[in-house]
Amino acid sequence: MVKRLLNEGFYTNIGIFPGVPVKCCGLRLAITNGQTDDDIKNVLEAFHYHFPRVLEEENQTVEDISQNFNMSFDATASRYAGLDAPAGRKGSLTVQHETTIERIDKELWNSLLADRGTFDWEGCRFIEQTFKNNPQPENNWNMHYLIIRDHESKPVLATFFSELMCKDDMIAPADVSRQIEDIRLNDRYHLTSKVVMLGSLLSLGEHLFLDRTSSDWKKALLNMVRIMNDVKRSSGATMILLRDFNTDDIELRDFLATEGFIRSDMFNDHVIDDLNWSTTEELIPRLSPKSRVHLRRNILANEPLFSVKVNGSIAESTVDQKYALYMQVKNRGFEMNTFELPRKFFSNLGMFGGWEIIELTLNESNHEGPVAFGIGYRSPGNNYIPLLIGLNYRFNETYGVYRQLLFQTVKRAADLKCNKLFFGFGADVEKRKFGTRLVHKSVYIQADDNYKFESLNKFQQVNYAK
């Protein structure tokens, strides 16, 4: 609208207000004593002329504006009653929106998403069964699955998203999260919100299949955003979070910016593309000179001290033991601040998909039980995705337990002849020593209000003051 009015000779700009979402901006027009009534009348007539054309151009309706501002625009809607809903909302596209993976064709879903992360058909079923009927509200998620097809029934877009409770400081600096966690000792749900999130808190990988060779890909993506907004409103959520997009995808960034999303940097993802080796001797030449020294001195020298087992499930009698090791890591990690997983997560592992557990035990006779474990997923697309770890920090400094677990994970992926190892985020220095490729990731956020973000900024300002 601003561009159109400027082209008509009216000086206007966008009115953005502190604490208000970008999608609720306004039109700013200066009125002075030097202007006549006719000047004001002319700009209003120009606005009246361009308004329906802007709606059509931006694929919007008066109802969208009403929902964005949470205000009634009945008079405006009646004034433009002849406007049809934008054809781009659906048009030639067919939308399949389900709330259980059971209603999605397994072969089709896997053909589109199985090689992208932990969310093939069985992986999604695991999430559904694990995150329901739990006593804690943060561990009960509602899942949604989308497949959008063109006029020839060819999938243009496929993805899944979840309704769930998140900590508002989930991706805030670690020092901010530490301060807020002190408050949560007495108020567990302080600064938490219901969020509609692409993927889930327990999925890693590229959650969105989008066929950009299709002329309908932008319409399909717009439909996805509209559906997520509908779910946000009906569920009482206050934010949409689109996660794990490549930062260098400028076309997607620009598209989402027009829909009112704000981009924020996420952690670097680590990927190993070359697993075509069978022995450590074959791995070493693939590493940098410094990494070779590190591998020999700090990892291979300690490898004989450990026994390594790989299991397809966790025995019920050892769940508490594994959970305690997981909580040691969870209580130290604030880079991605989330709620702790339910115990059922560990019990359910062996019932769905390609989950497995790498377990490290020290051979010394005076210690019983594992000192570390890693939970990984082998996808139908034959990629390996480590999801989380547990660690006994009492033994880490002496024996290099964490480094050993990373190495055994890389070895496991190579032993399975996997195509890629998606090593996740965090521990950049340690993972880079295994020759990982860094992928810079972004998250796109659309919030109903900015109050909670401003609250987080106050914690950060306090930290800077120290």
CSV table of C-alpha atoms in Angstrom, one decimal:
chain,number,residue,atom,x,y,z
A,1,MET,CA,0.0,0.0,0.0
A,2,VAL,CA,2.8,2.4,0.9
A,3,LYS,CA,4.5,1.9,-2.5
A,4,ARG,CA,1.2,2.4,-4.4
A,5,LEU,CA,0.5,5.7,-2.5
A,6,LEU,CA,4.0,6.9,-3.0
A,7,ASN,CA,3.6,6.3,-6.7
A,8,GLU,CA,0.5,8.4,-6.6
A,9,GLY,CA,2.5,11.3,-5.1
A,10,PHE,CA,1.4,10.8,-1.4
A,11,TYR,CA,4.2,10.8,1.1
A,12,THR,CA,3.5,7.9,3.5
A,13,ASN,CA,5.5,5.2,5.3
A,14,ILE,CA,4.9,2.2,7.5
A,15,GLY,CA,4.0,2.8,11.1
A,16,ILE,CA,5.6,0.1,13.3
A,17,PHE,CA,5.0,0.3,17.0
A,18,PRO,CA,7.1,-1.0,19.9
A,19,GLY,CA,5.8,-4.2,21.5
A,20,VAL,CA,3.5,-4.8,18.5
A,21,PRO,CA,4.0,-7.6,16.0
A,22,VAL,CA,5.1,-6.6,12.5
A,23,LYS,CA,1.9,-8.0,11.0
A,24,CYS,CA,0.0,-5.4,13.0
A,25,CYS,CA,1.7,-2.3,11.5
A,26,GLY,CA,-0.1,0.7,10.2
A,27,LEU,CA,0.1,3.5,7.6
A,28,ARG,CA,1.7,6.7,8.8
A,29,LEU,CA,0.6,10.0,7.1
A,30,ALA,CA,1.7,13.4,8.2
A,31,ILE,CA,-1.0,16.1,8.2
A,32,THR,CA,0.1,19.8,8.5
A,33,ASN,CA,-1.5,23.2,8.3
A,34,GLY,CA,-0.2,23.5,4.8
A,35,GLN,CA,-2.7,20.8,3.5
A,36,THR,CA,-6.2,21.4,2.4
A,37,ASP,CA,-9.4,19.4,2.9
A,38,ASP,CA,-9.0,18.3,-0.8
A,39,ASP,CA,-5.5,17.0,-0.1
A,40,ILE,CA,-6.8,14.8,2.7
A,41,LYS,CA,-9.8,13.7,0.5
A,42,ASN,CA,-7.5,12.8,-2.3
A,43,VAL,CA,-5.3,10.5,-0.2
A,44,LEU,CA,-8.4,8.8,1.3
A,45,GLU,CA,-9.8,8.2,-2.2
A,46,ALA,CA,-6.5,6.8,-3.3
A,47,PHE,CA,-6.5,4.5,-0.3
A,48,HIS,CA,-10.0,3.4,-1.1
A,49,TYR,CA,-9.1,2.6,-4.6
A,50,HIS,CA,-5.9,0.6,-3.9
A,51,PHE,CA,-7.1,-1.2,-0.8
A,52,PRO,CA,-8.9,-4.1,-2.5
A,53,ARG,CA,-6.1,-4.4,-5.1
A,54,VAL,CA,-3.5,-4.7,-2.3
A,55,LEU,CA,-5.6,-7.4,-0.6
A,56,GLU,CA,-5.6,-9.3,-3.9
A,57,GLU,CA,-1.9,-8.7,-4.5
A,58,GLU,CA,-1.0,-9.9,-1.1
A,59,ASN,CA,-3.4,-12.8,-1.0
A,60,GLN,CA,-5.2,-11.4,2.1
A,61,THR,CA,-8.8,-10.7,3.2
A,62,VAL,CA,-10.4,-8.3,5.5
A,63,GLU,CA,-11.0,-11.2,7.9
A,64,ASP,CA,-7.2,-11.8,8.0
A,65,ILE,CA,-6.7,-8.2,9.1
A,66,SER,CA,-9.4,-8.6,11.7
A,67,GLN,CA,-7.8,-11.7,13.1
A,68,ASN,CA,-4.3,-10.2,13.1
A,69,PHE,CA,-5.5,-7.2,15.2
A,70,ASN,CA,-8.1,-9.2,17.2
A,71,MET,CA,-10.6,-6.5,16.3
A,72,SER,CA,-13.9,-6.3,14.4
A,73,PHE,CA,-13.7,-4.8,10.9
A,74,ASP,CA,-17.3,-5.4,10.1
A,75,ALA,CA,-17.8,-2.0,8.5
A,76,THR,CA,-14.7,-2.5,6.3
A,77,ALA,CA,-15.9,-6.0,5.3
A,78,SER,CA,-19.3,-4.7,4.3
A,79,ARG,CA,-17.8,-1.9,2.3
A,80,TYR,CA,-15.8,-4.4,0.3
A,81,ALA,CA,-18.4,-7.1,0.4
A,82,GLY,CA,-17.8,-8.0,-3.3
A,83,LEU,CA,-14.3,-9.2,-2.6
A,84,ASP,CA,-13.8,-12.9,-3.1
A,85,ALA,CA,-11.4,-14.9,-1.0
A,86,PRO,CA,-8.0,-15.0,-2.8
A,87,ALA,CA,-7.6,-17.8,-5.3
A,88,GLY,CA,-4.2,-18.5,-4.0
A,89,ARG,CA,-5.5,-19.8,-0.7
A,90,LYS,CA,-6.4,-23.1,-2.4
A,91,GLY,CA,-7.1,-22.6,-6.1
A,92,SER,CA,-5.9,-25.7,-7.9
A,93,LEU,CA,-4.3,-27.0,-4.7
A,94,THR,CA,-5.7,-29.8,-2.6
A,95,VAL,CA,-4.9,-29.8,1.1
A,96,GLN,CA,-4.8,-32.9,3.3
A,97,HIS,CA,-4.7,-31.9,6.9
A,98,GLU,CA,-4.6,-34.8,9.5
A,99,THR,CA,-4.1,-34.9,13.2
A,100,THR,CA,-2.6,-38.4,13.3
A,101,ILE,CA,0.0,-40.1,11.1
A,102,GLU,CA,-2.3,-43.1,10.9
A,103,ARG,CA,-4.4,-41.3,8.3
A,104,ILE,CA,-1.4,-40.5,6.1
A,105,ASP,CA,-0.2,-43.0,3.5
A,106,LYS,CA,3.0,-44.5,4.9
A,107,GLU,CA,4.7,-45.1,1.6
A,108,LEU,CA,4.0,-41.6,0.3
A,109,TRP,CA,5.1,-39.9,3.6
A,110,ASN,CA,8.3,-41.8,3.7
A,111,SER,CA,9.0,-41.1,0.0
A,112,LEU,CA,8.8,-37.4,0.8
A,113,LEU,CA,10.4,-37.0,4.3
A,114,ALA,CA,12.1,-40.3,5.4
A,115,ASP,CA,15.6,-39.2,4.4
A,116,ARG,CA,15.4,-35.8,6.1
A,117,GLY,CA,15.5,-36.6,9.8
A,118,THR,CA,13.8,-38.5,12.6
A,119,PHE,CA,10.2,-38.1,11.3
A,120,ASP,CA,9.5,-40.9,8.9
A,121,TRP,CA,6.1,-42.5,9.4
A,122,GLU,CA,7.2,-44.7,12.3
A,123,GLY,CA,9.1,-41.8,13.9
A,124,CYS,CA,6.0,-39.7,13.8
A,125,ARG,CA,4.0,-42.5,15.4
A,126,PHE,CA,6.5,-42.7,18.2
A,127,ILE,CA,6.1,-39.0,18.9
A,128,GLU,CA,2.3,-39.3,18.9
A,129,GLN,CA,2.3,-42.2,21.3
A,130,THR,CA,4.9,-40.8,23.6
A,131,PHE,CA,3.6,-37.3,24.0
A,132,LYS,CA,0.0,-37.9,25.1
A,133,ASN,CA,-1.7,-38.9,28.3
A,134,ASN,CA,1.2,-37.6,30.4
A,135,PRO,CA,0.6,-35.9,33.8
A,136,GLN,CA,2.7,-32.8,32.8
A,137,PRO,CA,1.0,-30.4,30.4
A,138,GLU,CA,4.3,-29.7,28.6
A,139,ASN,CA,4.5,-33.3,27.6
A,140,ASN,CA,1.2,-33.5,25.9
A,141,TRP,CA,1.4,-32.4,22.2
A,142,ASN,CA,-1.1,-32.2,19.4
A,143,MET,CA,0.3,-33.2,16.1
A,144,HIS,CA,-0.7,-32.0,12.6
A,145,TYR,CA,0.3,-33.4,9.2
A,146,LEU,CA,0.0,-31.6,5.9
A,147,ILE,CA,0.3,-32.8,2.3
A,148,ILE,CA,-0.6,-30.2,-0.3
A,149,ARG,CA,-1.1,-31.4,-3.9
A,150,ASP,CA,-1.4,-29.7,-7.2
A,151,HIS,CA,-4.1,-30.2,-9.8
A,152,GLU,CA,-2.4,-33.4,-10.9
A,153,SER,CA,-2.4,-34.8,-7.3
A,154,LYS,CA,1.4,-34.4,-7.2
A,155,PRO,CA,2.7,-33.4,-3.7
A,156,VAL,CA,4.0,-29.8,-3.7
A,157,LEU,CA,4.4,-29.5,0.1
A,158,ALA,CA,4.6,-32.0,2.9
A,159,THR,CA,5.4,-31.4,6.6
A,160,PHE,CA,4.2,-31.8,10.1
A,161,PHE,CA,3.8,-29.4,13.0
A,162,SER,CA,2.9,-29.5,16.7
A,163,GLU,CA,0.9,-27.6,19.3
A,164,LEU,CA,3.0,-27.7,22.5
A,165,MET,CA,4.1,-25.7,25.5
A,166,CYS,CA,7.6,-24.1,25.2
A,167,LYS,CA,9.8,-22.0,27.4
A,168,ASP,CA,10.0,-18.5,26.1
A,169,ASP,CA,13.7,-18.5,26.5
A,170,MET,CA,14.2,-21.7,24.6
A,171,ILE,CA,16.7,-20.1,22.1
A,172,ALA,CA,17.7,-17.2,24.3
A,173,PRO,CA,21.4,-16.9,25.5
A,174,ALA,CA,22.3,-19.5,28.1
A,175,ASP,CA,22.9,-16.9,30.8
A,176,VAL,CA,19.4,-15.6,30.4
A,177,SER,CA,17.9,-19.1,30.8
A,178,ARG,CA,19.9,-19.7,33.9
A,179,GLN,CA,18.4,-16.6,35.5
A,180,ILE,CA,14.9,-17.6,34.5
A,181,GLU,CA,15.4,-21.2,35.8
A,182,ASP,CA,16.1,-19.7,39.2
A,183,ILE,CA,12.6,-18.2,39.2
A,184,ARG,CA,11.1,-21.4,37.8
A,185,LEU,CA,12.2,-23.3,41.0
A,186,ASN,CA,9.1,-21.7,42.6
A,187,ASP,CA,7.1,-21.0,39.5
A,188,ARG,CA,7.5,-23.8,37.0
A,189,TYR,CA,5.7,-22.2,34.1
A,190,HIS,CA,7.1,-18.7,34.4
A,191,LEU,CA,7.6,-17.2,30.9
A,192,THR,CA,6.1,-20.2,29.0
A,193,SER,CA,3.8,-20.1,26.1
A,194,LYS,CA,1.8,-22.4,23.9
A,195,VAL,CA,3.5,-22.5,20.5
A,196,VAL,CA,2.6,-23.9,17.0
A,197,MET,CA,6.0,-25.3,15.9
A,198,LEU,CA,7.1,-26.7,12.5
A,199,GLY,CA,8.3,-30.2,13.5
A,200,SER,CA,8.4,-30.8,17.2
A,201,LEU,CA,10.8,-30.4,20.1
A,202,LEU,CA,11.9,-34.0,19.5
A,203,SER,CA,12.7,-33.9,15.8
A,204,LEU,CA,15.9,-33.1,14.0
A,205,GLY,CA,16.3,-32.5,10.3
A,206,GLU,CA,14.6,-30.6,7.4
A,207,HIS,CA,11.0,-30.7,8.3
A,208,LEU,CA,9.6,-29.2,5.2
A,209,PHE,CA,9.3,-30.9,1.8
A,210,LEU,CA,8.7,-28.2,-0.8
A,211,ASP,CA,8.9,-28.9,-4.5
A,212,ARG,CA,10.2,-25.6,-5.8
A,213,THR,CA,10.1,-26.8,-9.4
A,214,SER,CA,6.3,-26.4,-9.1
A,215,SER,CA,4.8,-23.1,-10.1
A,216,ASP,CA,2.5,-23.5,-7.1
A,217,TRP,CA,5.2,-23.8,-4.3
A,218,LYS,CA,4.6,-20.3,-3.0
A,219,LYS,CA,0.8,-20.8,-2.9
A,220,ALA,CA,1.4,-24.1,-1.1
A,221,LEU,CA,3.7,-22.5,1.5
A,222,LEU,CA,1.1,-19.7,2.0
A,223,ASN,CA,-1.6,-22.3,2.6
A,224,MET,CA,0.7,-23.9,5.3
A,225,VAL,CA,1.2,-20.6,7.0
A,226,ARG,CA,-2.6,-19.9,6.9
A,227,ILE,CA,-3.4,-23.4,8.4
A,228,MET,CA,-0.8,-22.9,11.1
A,229,ASN,CA,-2.4,-19.5,11.9
A,230,ASP,CA,-5.8,-21.1,12.1
A,231,VAL,CA,-4.5,-23.8,14.5
A,232,LYS,CA,-2.8,-21.1,16.6
A,233,ARG,CA,-6.0,-19.2,17.0
A,234,SER,CA,-8.2,-22.2,17.8
A,235,SER,CA,-5.6,-23.7,20.2
A,236,GLY,CA,-4.9,-20.5,22.1
A,237,ALA,CA,-1.3,-20.5,21.1
A,238,THR,CA,0.5,-17.1,20.9
A,239,MET,CA,3.3,-17.9,18.5
A,240,ILE,CA,4.2,-19.7,15.3
A,241,LEU,CA,7.8,-21.0,15.1
A,242,LEU,CA,9.2,-22.3,11.8
A,243,ARG,CA,12.5,-24.0,12.6
A,244,ASP,CA,15.6,-25.4,10.9
A,245,PHE,CA,15.7,-23.5,7.7
A,246,ASN,CA,19.0,-22.9,5.9
A,247,THR,CA,20.1,-19.4,6.6
A,248,ASP,CA,21.3,-18.8,3.0
A,249,ASP,CA,17.9,-19.5,1.6
A,250,ILE,CA,17.2,-15.9,0.7
A,251,GLU,CA,14.1,-16.5,-1.4
A,252,LEU,CA,12.4,-18.3,1.5
A,253,ARG,CA,13.5,-15.6,3.9
A,254,ASP,CA,12.0,-12.8,1.8
A,255,PHE,CA,8.8,-14.8,1.4
A,256,LEU,CA,8.3,-15.3,5.1
A,257,ALA,CA,9.2,-11.7,5.9
A,258,THR,CA,6.2,-10.6,3.8
A,259,GLU,CA,4.0,-12.9,6.0
A,260,GLY,CA,5.2,-11.1,9.2
A,261,PHE,CA,7.9,-13.6,10.3
A,262,ILE,CA,11.1,-12.4,12.0
A,263,ARG,CA,14.3,-14.4,11.4
A,264,SER,CA,16.6,-15.4,14.2
A,265,ASP,CA,19.9,-17.3,14.0
A,266,MET,CA,19.8,-20.9,15.4
A,267,PHE,CA,22.7,-23.1,16.2
A,268,ASN,CA,25.0,-24.6,13.5
A,269,ASP,CA,24.0,-28.0,12.4
A,270,HIS,CA,26.8,-30.6,11.9
A,271,VAL,CA,26.7,-33.1,9.0
A,272,ILE,CA,29.2,-35.8,8.0
A,273,ASP,CA,28.8,-36.7,4.4
A,274,ASP,CA,31.6,-39.2,4.0
A,275,LEU,CA,31.0,-42.4,5.9
A,276,ASN,CA,32.5,-44.7,3.3
A,277,TRP,CA,35.2,-46.2,5.5
A,278,SER,CA,35.4,-49.4,7.6
A,279,THR,CA,38.4,-49.0,9.9
A,280,THR,CA,39.9,-46.2,12.0
A,281,GLU,CA,42.9,-46.3,9.7
A,282,GLU,CA,40.7,-45.4,6.8
A,283,LEU,CA,39.1,-42.6,8.8
A,284,ILE,CA,42.3,-40.8,9.9
A,285,PRO,CA,43.4,-39.6,6.4
A,286,ARG,CA,40.0,-37.9,6.0
A,287,LEU,CA,40.7,-35.6,9.0
A,288,SER,CA,42.9,-32.5,9.3
A,289,PRO,CA,46.4,-32.9,10.7
A,290,LYS,CA,45.4,-31.4,14.1
A,291,SER,CA,42.3,-33.6,14.3
A,292,ARG,CA,44.4,-36.7,13.6
A,293,VAL,CA,46.6,-35.9,16.6
A,294,HIS,CA,43.4,-35.3,18.7
A,295,LEU,CA,41.9,-38.6,17.7
A,296,ARG,CA,45.0,-40.6,18.5
A,297,ARG,CA,45.9,-38.9,21.7
A,298,ASN,CA,42.5,-38.2,23.3
A,299,ILE,CA,40.2,-40.8,21.9
A,300,LEU,CA,41.9,-43.9,20.5
A,301,ALA,CA,44.3,-44.0,23.5
A,302,ASN,CA,41.3,-44.4,25.8
A,303,GLU,CA,39.1,-46.6,23.6
A,304,PRO,CA,40.4,-49.9,25.2
A,305,LEU,CA,39.1,-48.7,28.6
A,306,PHE,CA,35.5,-48.9,27.4
A,307,SER,CA,33.0,-51.6,26.5
A,308,VAL,CA,30.5,-50.6,23.9
A,309,LYS,CA,27.1,-52.1,23.4
A,310,VAL,CA,24.4,-51.3,20.9
A,311,ASN,CA,20.8,-52.1,21.9
A,312,GLY,CA,17.4,-51.6,20.2
A,313,SER,CA,15.6,-50.7,23.4
A,314,ILE,CA,16.2,-49.8,27.0
A,315,ALA,CA,15.3,-52.5,29.5
A,316,GLU,CA,12.6,-51.3,31.9
A,317,SER,CA,14.9,-52.2,34.9
A,318,THR,CA,17.5,-49.7,33.6
A,319,VAL,CA,15.2,-46.8,32.6
A,320,ASP,CA,15.7,-44.9,35.9
A,321,GLN,CA,19.5,-45.3,35.5
A,322,LYS,CA,19.4,-43.9,32.0
A,323,TYR,CA,17.1,-41.1,33.0
A,324,ALA,CA,19.5,-40.0,35.7
A,325,LEU,CA,22.4,-39.8,33.2
A,326,TYR,CA,20.1,-37.9,30.8
A,327,MET,CA,19.2,-35.4,33.5
A,328,GLN,CA,22.9,-34.8,34.3
A,329,VAL,CA,23.2,-33.4,30.8
A,330,LYS,CA,19.9,-31.7,30.7
A,331,ASN,CA,20.6,-29.8,33.9
A,332,ARG,CA,23.8,-28.4,32.5
A,333,GLY,CA,22.6,-27.5,29.0
A,334,PHE,CA,20.9,-24.2,28.5
A,335,GLU,CA,21.7,-23.5,24.9
A,336,MET,CA,18.4,-25.0,23.9
A,337,ASN,CA,16.3,-24.6,27.0
A,338,THR,CA,13.4,-27.1,27.0
A,339,PHE,CA,11.3,-29.1,29.5
A,340,GLU,CA,12.7,-32.5,30.5
A,341,LEU,CA,11.4,-35.5,28.6
A,342,PRO,CA,8.9,-37.8,30.2
A,343,ARG,CA,10.1,-41.2,31.4
A,344,LYS,CA,7.9,-42.8,28.8
A,345,PHE,CA,10.2,-41.6,26.1
A,346,PHE,CA,12.9,-44.0,27.2
A,347,SER,CA,10.4,-46.9,27.7
A,348,ASN,CA,8.9,-46.5,24.2
A,349,LEU,CA,12.1,-46.4,22.2
A,350,GLY,CA,12.1,-50.1,21.2
A,351,MET,CA,8.5,-50.1,20.1
A,352,PHE,CA,8.8,-47.8,17.0
A,353,GLY,CA,11.1,-47.2,14.1
A,354,GLY,CA,14.9,-47.4,14.0
A,355,TRP,CA,15.9,-46.2,17.4
A,356,GLU,CA,19.0,-47.6,19.0
A,357,ILE,CA,21.1,-47.0,22.1
A,358,ILE,CA,24.9,-46.9,22.2
A,359,GLU,CA,26.1,-47.6,25.7
A,360,LEU,CA,29.5,-47.1,27.1
A,361,THR,CA,30.7,-48.9,30.2
A,362,LEU,CA,34.2,-48.5,31.9
A,363,ASN,CA,36.0,-51.8,32.1
A,364,GLU,CA,37.4,-51.0,35.6
A,365,SER,CA,36.0,-53.4,38.1
A,366,ASN,CA,35.1,-50.9,40.8
A,367,HIS,CA,32.4,-49.2,38.7
A,368,GLU,CA,29.2,-50.8,37.6
A,369,GLY,CA,26.7,-49.5,35.0
A,370,PRO,CA,27.1,-47.3,32.0
A,371,VAL,CA,29.0,-44.0,32.2
A,372,ALA,CA,27.3,-42.7,29.0
A,373,PHE,CA,24.8,-43.5,26.4
A,374,GLY,CA,23.6,-42.0,23.1
A,375,ILE,CA,20.2,-42.4,21.5
A,376,GLY,CA,20.3,-42.5,17.7
A,377,TYR,CA,17.9,-43.0,14.9
A,378,ARG,CA,18.5,-44.8,11.6
A,379,SER,CA,16.1,-43.5,9.1
A,380,PRO,CA,14.5,-45.5,6.2
A,381,GLY,CA,16.6,-43.2,4.0
A,382,ASN,CA,19.7,-44.8,5.7
A,383,ASN,CA,20.9,-41.7,7.5
A,384,TYR,CA,21.9,-41.7,11.1
A,385,ILE,CA,20.6,-39.0,13.5
A,386,PRO,CA,21.9,-38.9,17.2
A,387,LEU,CA,19.1,-37.3,19.2
A,388,LEU,CA,20.3,-37.1,22.8
A,389,ILE,CA,22.8,-38.4,25.3
A,390,GLY,CA,23.3,-39.2,28.9
A,391,LEU,CA,26.6,-38.8,30.7
A,392,ASN,CA,28.2,-39.4,34.1
A,393,TYR,CA,30.3,-36.2,34.5
A,394,ARG,CA,32.3,-37.7,37.4
A,395,PHE,CA,34.2,-39.8,34.8
A,396,ASN,CA,34.3,-37.3,31.9
A,397,GLU,CA,37.4,-35.4,32.7
A,398,THR,CA,39.6,-38.4,33.5
A,399,TYR,CA,38.4,-40.7,30.7
A,400,GLY,CA,37.1,-38.3,28.0
A,401,VAL,CA,33.7,-40.0,28.1
A,402,TYR,CA,31.9,-37.5,25.9
A,403,ARG,CA,34.6,-37.5,23.2
A,404,GLN,CA,34.5,-41.3,23.2
A,405,LEU,CA,30.7,-41.3,22.8
A,406,LEU,CA,31.0,-38.9,19.8
A,407,PHE,CA,33.6,-41.2,18.3
A,408,GLN,CA,31.5,-44.4,18.8
A,409,THR,CA,28.5,-42.6,17.2
A,410,VAL,CA,30.6,-41.8,14.1
A,411,LYS,CA,31.8,-45.4,14.0
A,412,ARG,CA,28.3,-46.8,14.4
A,413,ALA,CA,27.1,-44.7,11.4
A,414,ALA,CA,30.0,-45.9,9.3
A,415,ASP,CA,29.5,-49.5,10.4
A,416,LEU,CA,25.8,-49.3,9.2
A,417,LYS,CA,27.0,-47.9,5.8
A,418,CYS,CA,24.8,-44.8,6.4
A,419,ASN,CA,24.7,-42.1,3.7
A,420,LYS,CA,25.0,-39.2,6.1
A,421,LEU,CA,25.4,-38.5,9.8
A,422,PHE,CA,23.3,-35.6,11.0
A,423,PHE,CA,25.3,-34.7,14.1
A,424,GLY,CA,22.9,-32.0,15.4
A,425,PHE,CA,23.9,-28.7,17.1
A,426,GLY,CA,26.2,-27.9,20.0
A,427,ALA,CA,29.8,-28.9,20.9
A,428,ASP,CA,31.0,-27.2,17.7
A,429,VAL,CA,34.7,-27.6,18.5
A,430,GLU,CA,34.5,-31.3,19.4
A,431,LYS,CA,32.3,-32.2,16.4
A,432,ARG,CA,34.4,-30.3,13.9
A,433,LYS,CA,37.3,-32.5,14.8
A,434,PHE,CA,35.5,-35.3,13.1
A,435,GLY,CA,35.4,-33.4,9.8
A,436,THR,CA,31.8,-32.2,10.0
A,437,ARG,CA,30.3,-29.8,7.5
A,438,LEU,CA,28.6,-26.8,9.2
A,439,VAL,CA,25.1,-25.8,8.1
A,440,HIS,CA,23.9,-22.4,9.3
A,441,LYS,CA,20.3,-22.6,10.4
A,442,SER,CA,17.6,-20.0,11.1
A,443,VAL,CA,14.2,-20.0,12.8
A,444,TYR,CA,11.3,-17.8,11.7
A,445,ILE,CA,9.0,-16.4,14.4
A,446,GLN,CA,5.6,-14.8,14.2
A,447,ALA,CA,4.3,-13.7,17.6
A,448,ASP,CA,1.0,-12.2,18.7
A,449,ASP,CA,2.8,-9.7,20.9
A,450,ASN,CA,6.4,-8.8,21.8
A,451,TYR,CA,5.9,-8.4,25.6
A,452,LYS,CA,7.6,-11.7,26.5
A,453,PHE,CA,10.5,-10.9,24.2
A,454,GLU,CA,11.0,-7.6,25.9
A,455,SER,CA,11.0,-9.4,29.2
A,456,LEU,CA,13.8,-11.6,28.0
A,457,ASN,CA,15.7,-8.6,26.9
A,458,LYS,CA,15.5,-7.2,30.4
A,459,PHE,CA,17.2,-10.4,31.7
A,460,GLN,CA,19.9,-10.0,29.1
A,461,GLN,CA,20.5,-6.4,30.0
A,462,VAL,CA,20.9,-7.4,33.7
A,463,ASN,CA,23.5,-9.9,32.6
A,464,TYR,CA,25.4,-7.3,30.6
A,465,ALA,CA,25.3,-5.0,33.6
A,466,LYS,CA,27.2,-7.6,35.6
